[in-house]
Amino acid sequence: MLTVDHHLAEDEDLIYATRQHWTQLVGEFAVLCLTWAVAGAILWLLPGGDGWGRTASYLVLAAAGIISLWFWLVPLMKWRGTYYVLTTKRLHLRSGFLTKTGHSLPLLRVNDISFQASLWERIIRCGTVNVESASEQGMLTLRHVPDPEGLKNMIYEAMDEAQEHQHGSDGTASVTR
């Protein structure tokens, strides 16, 4: 379960929060399985009982452990640390597990939203959402989003509600002095 309440301001509510699509980890999991299958085969082929055989076994296990950390655990932590949050006022992109980065766009500054999904991404229900704003950063790209068209629609609905809240229910801008 993704909890992002600590990123919300006092006057905003959470609409939607998600991570990148889980298929981002399929390749890494395949590398993990292949690594340990190869390590197991090498261990099975090594002679047992000899001094050099035991040392070689430890080296094979150490190499498999390092490969597992580098090609599986690090990408898993990056995936786990990347999430997208839509609130009543902003759209956030947060990423990183050791070094955190973030990018937020106010919904009232969003100019255009588009999404892309290849045939394969449509089959697995993920894609890329591009949000263009009138700020200096310009474009926010959310990659491997589950249900990109649904997120695009949620952003449009949140934008409409934010504009109604800013302008009042009668369509005129509210002025405070």
Short mmCIF file of C-alpha atoms in Angstrom, two decimals:
data_model
loop_
_atom_site.label_atom_id
_atom_site.label_comp_id
_atom_site.label_asym_id
_atom_site.label_seq_id
_atom_site.Cartn_x
_atom_site.Cartn_y
_atom_site.Cartn_z
CA MET A 1 0.00 0.00 0.00
CA LEU A 2 1.35 3.39 -1.02
CA THR A 3 1.07 6.07 1.67
CA VAL A 4 1.80 9.61 0.59
CA ASP A 5 -0.14 11.65 3.14
CA HIS A 6 3.06 13.25 4.46
CA HIS A 7 3.55 14.95 1.05
CA LEU A 8 0.18 16.71 1.15
CA ALA A 9 -0.33 20.32 2.16
CA GLU A 10 -3.00 21.15 4.70
CA ASP A 11 -5.48 22.40 2.10
CA GLU A 12 -5.17 19.56 -0.44
CA ASP A 13 -6.62 16.07 -0.61
CA LEU A 14 -5.29 12.94 -2.26
CA ILE A 15 -7.05 11.91 -5.48
CA TYR A 16 -4.75 9.21 -6.84
CA ALA A 17 -1.35 7.68 -6.04
CA THR A 18 0.48 4.94 -7.93
CA ARG A 19 3.86 3.49 -8.74
CA GLN A 20 5.23 2.55 -12.11
CA HIS A 21 3.69 -0.58 -13.63
CA TRP A 22 4.94 -3.82 -12.07
CA THR A 23 6.15 -5.10 -15.45
CA GLN A 24 9.16 -2.80 -15.02
CA LEU A 25 10.59 -5.52 -12.77
CA VAL A 26 10.06 -8.54 -15.04
CA GLY A 27 13.44 -8.24 -16.76
CA GLU A 28 15.23 -7.79 -13.45
CA PHE A 29 13.47 -10.84 -12.01
CA ALA A 30 14.50 -12.88 -15.05
CA VAL A 31 18.13 -11.81 -14.51
CA LEU A 32 17.83 -12.84 -10.85
CA CYS A 33 16.50 -16.30 -11.76
CA LEU A 34 19.11 -16.78 -14.48
CA THR A 35 21.91 -15.70 -12.15
CA TRP A 36 20.98 -18.23 -9.49
CA ALA A 37 20.34 -20.99 -12.05
CA VAL A 38 23.83 -20.47 -13.50
CA ALA A 39 25.33 -20.28 -10.02
CA GLY A 40 23.55 -23.51 -9.07
CA ALA A 41 24.80 -25.26 -12.21
CA ILE A 42 28.38 -24.12 -11.55
CA LEU A 43 28.16 -25.28 -7.93
CA TRP A 44 26.84 -28.65 -9.07
CA LEU A 45 29.75 -29.04 -11.50
CA LEU A 46 32.43 -28.03 -8.99
CA PRO A 47 34.14 -30.88 -7.14
CA GLY A 48 33.32 -31.00 -3.46
CA GLY A 49 35.64 -31.58 -0.54
CA ASP A 50 38.77 -30.03 -2.05
CA GLY A 51 40.23 -26.84 -0.63
CA TRP A 52 40.02 -25.02 -3.96
CA GLY A 53 36.52 -26.41 -4.63
CA ARG A 54 35.19 -24.87 -1.42
CA THR A 55 36.89 -21.54 -2.22
CA ALA A 56 35.47 -21.61 -5.75
CA SER A 57 32.02 -22.30 -4.32
CA TYR A 58 32.27 -19.26 -2.05
CA LEU A 59 33.42 -17.13 -5.00
CA VAL A 60 30.48 -18.31 -7.12
CA LEU A 61 28.02 -17.54 -4.31
CA ALA A 62 29.60 -14.12 -3.74
CA ALA A 63 29.43 -13.29 -7.45
CA ALA A 64 25.78 -14.40 -7.63
CA GLY A 65 24.99 -12.27 -4.57
CA ILE A 66 26.66 -9.19 -6.04
CA ILE A 67 24.92 -9.65 -9.39
CA SER A 68 21.59 -10.08 -7.54
CA LEU A 69 22.13 -6.88 -5.60
CA TRP A 70 23.19 -4.86 -8.64
CA PHE A 71 20.70 -6.14 -11.22
CA TRP A 72 17.68 -6.92 -9.03
CA LEU A 73 17.70 -5.22 -5.63
CA VAL A 74 18.83 -1.79 -6.84
CA PRO A 75 16.18 -1.63 -9.64
CA LEU A 76 13.57 -2.91 -7.15
CA MET A 77 14.41 -0.11 -4.75
CA LYS A 78 14.31 2.46 -7.58
CA TRP A 79 10.88 1.15 -8.65
CA ARG A 80 9.64 1.17 -5.08
CA GLY A 81 10.87 4.74 -4.59
CA THR A 82 9.19 6.13 -7.72
CA TYR A 83 5.58 7.17 -7.38
CA TYR A 84 3.08 9.53 -8.93
CA VAL A 85 0.60 11.50 -6.82
CA LEU A 86 -2.40 13.52 -7.95
CA THR A 87 -3.96 15.83 -5.39
CA THR A 88 -6.67 18.45 -5.55
CA LYS A 89 -4.01 21.10 -6.22
CA ARG A 90 -0.89 19.47 -7.71
CA LEU A 91 0.58 16.60 -9.66
CA HIS A 92 3.73 15.14 -8.09
CA LEU A 93 6.52 12.89 -9.34
CA ARG A 94 8.76 11.57 -6.56
CA SER A 95 11.68 9.21 -7.13
CA GLY A 96 14.76 7.78 -5.47
CA PHE A 97 15.55 5.66 -2.46
CA LEU A 98 18.87 7.11 -1.29
CA THR A 99 18.81 10.43 -3.10
CA LYS A 100 15.26 11.76 -3.38
CA THR A 101 14.06 13.96 -6.23
CA GLY A 102 10.68 15.47 -6.80
CA HIS A 103 8.79 17.50 -9.36
CA SER A 104 5.40 19.08 -8.72
CA LEU A 105 3.08 20.92 -11.08
CA PRO A 106 0.15 23.05 -9.89
CA LEU A 107 -3.00 21.89 -11.66
CA LEU A 108 -3.94 25.48 -12.49
CA ARG A 109 -0.77 25.83 -14.60
CA VAL A 110 -1.33 22.70 -16.71
CA ASN A 111 -1.77 23.52 -20.40
CA ASP A 112 -1.88 20.13 -22.09
CA ILE A 113 -1.99 16.46 -21.19
CA SER A 114 -1.22 13.63 -23.59
CA PHE A 115 -0.60 9.92 -23.26
CA GLN A 116 1.17 7.30 -25.34
CA ALA A 117 0.80 3.54 -25.24
CA SER A 118 2.31 1.08 -27.71
CA LEU A 119 0.46 -2.10 -28.62
CA TRP A 120 2.34 -4.05 -25.94
CA GLU A 121 1.69 -1.33 -23.36
CA ARG A 122 -2.01 -1.35 -24.26
CA ILE A 123 -2.10 -5.12 -23.68
CA ILE A 124 -0.52 -4.81 -20.23
CA ARG A 125 -2.42 -1.56 -19.52
CA CYS A 126 0.41 0.92 -19.03
CA GLY A 127 1.91 3.85 -20.89
CA THR A 128 3.42 7.32 -20.69
CA VAL A 129 1.59 10.49 -19.66
CA ASN A 130 3.05 13.86 -20.68
CA VAL A 131 1.85 16.92 -18.77
CA GLU A 132 2.80 20.31 -20.17
CA SER A 133 2.61 23.35 -17.95
CA ALA A 134 3.07 27.09 -18.13
CA SER A 135 5.93 26.95 -15.63
CA GLU A 136 9.67 27.11 -16.25
CA GLN A 137 10.09 23.33 -16.02
CA GLY A 138 7.63 22.94 -18.89
CA MET A 139 6.99 19.20 -19.22
CA LEU A 140 6.44 16.46 -16.67
CA THR A 141 6.73 12.94 -18.10
CA LEU A 142 5.25 10.04 -16.14
CA ARG A 143 6.59 6.78 -17.57
CA HIS A 144 5.12 3.28 -17.26
CA VAL A 145 1.93 4.51 -15.61
CA PRO A 146 -0.81 1.95 -15.02
CA ASP A 147 -3.92 2.99 -17.01
CA PRO A 148 -2.48 6.18 -18.58
CA GLU A 149 -5.77 7.24 -20.18
CA GLY A 150 -7.55 6.93 -16.84
CA LEU A 151 -4.88 9.07 -15.16
CA LYS A 152 -5.18 11.66 -17.94
CA ASN A 153 -8.94 11.84 -17.33
CA MET A 154 -8.43 12.13 -13.56
CA ILE A 155 -6.00 15.02 -14.09
CA TYR A 156 -8.54 16.81 -16.31
CA GLU A 157 -11.28 16.33 -13.71
CA ALA A 158 -9.00 17.60 -10.94
CA MET A 159 -8.06 20.61 -13.10
CA ASP A 160 -11.74 21.43 -13.63
CA GLU A 161 -12.48 21.17 -9.91
CA ALA A 162 -9.44 23.34 -9.05
CA GLN A 163 -10.57 25.99 -11.56
CA GLU A 164 -14.13 25.91 -10.21
CA HIS A 165 -12.80 26.27 -6.69
CA GLN A 166 -10.61 29.22 -7.72
CA HIS A 167 -13.30 31.02 -9.75
CA GLY A 168 -16.30 30.17 -7.60
CA SER A 169 -19.39 28.28 -8.70
CA ASP A 170 -20.81 31.12 -10.88
CA GLY A 171 -17.76 31.26 -13.17
CA THR A 172 -16.51 34.70 -12.04
CA ALA A 173 -13.13 35.11 -10.46
CA SER A 174 -13.26 35.73 -6.74
CA VAL A 175 -11.25 38.73 -5.57
CA THR A 176 -9.99 39.15 -2.02
CA ARG A 177 -8.74 42.48 -0.71
#
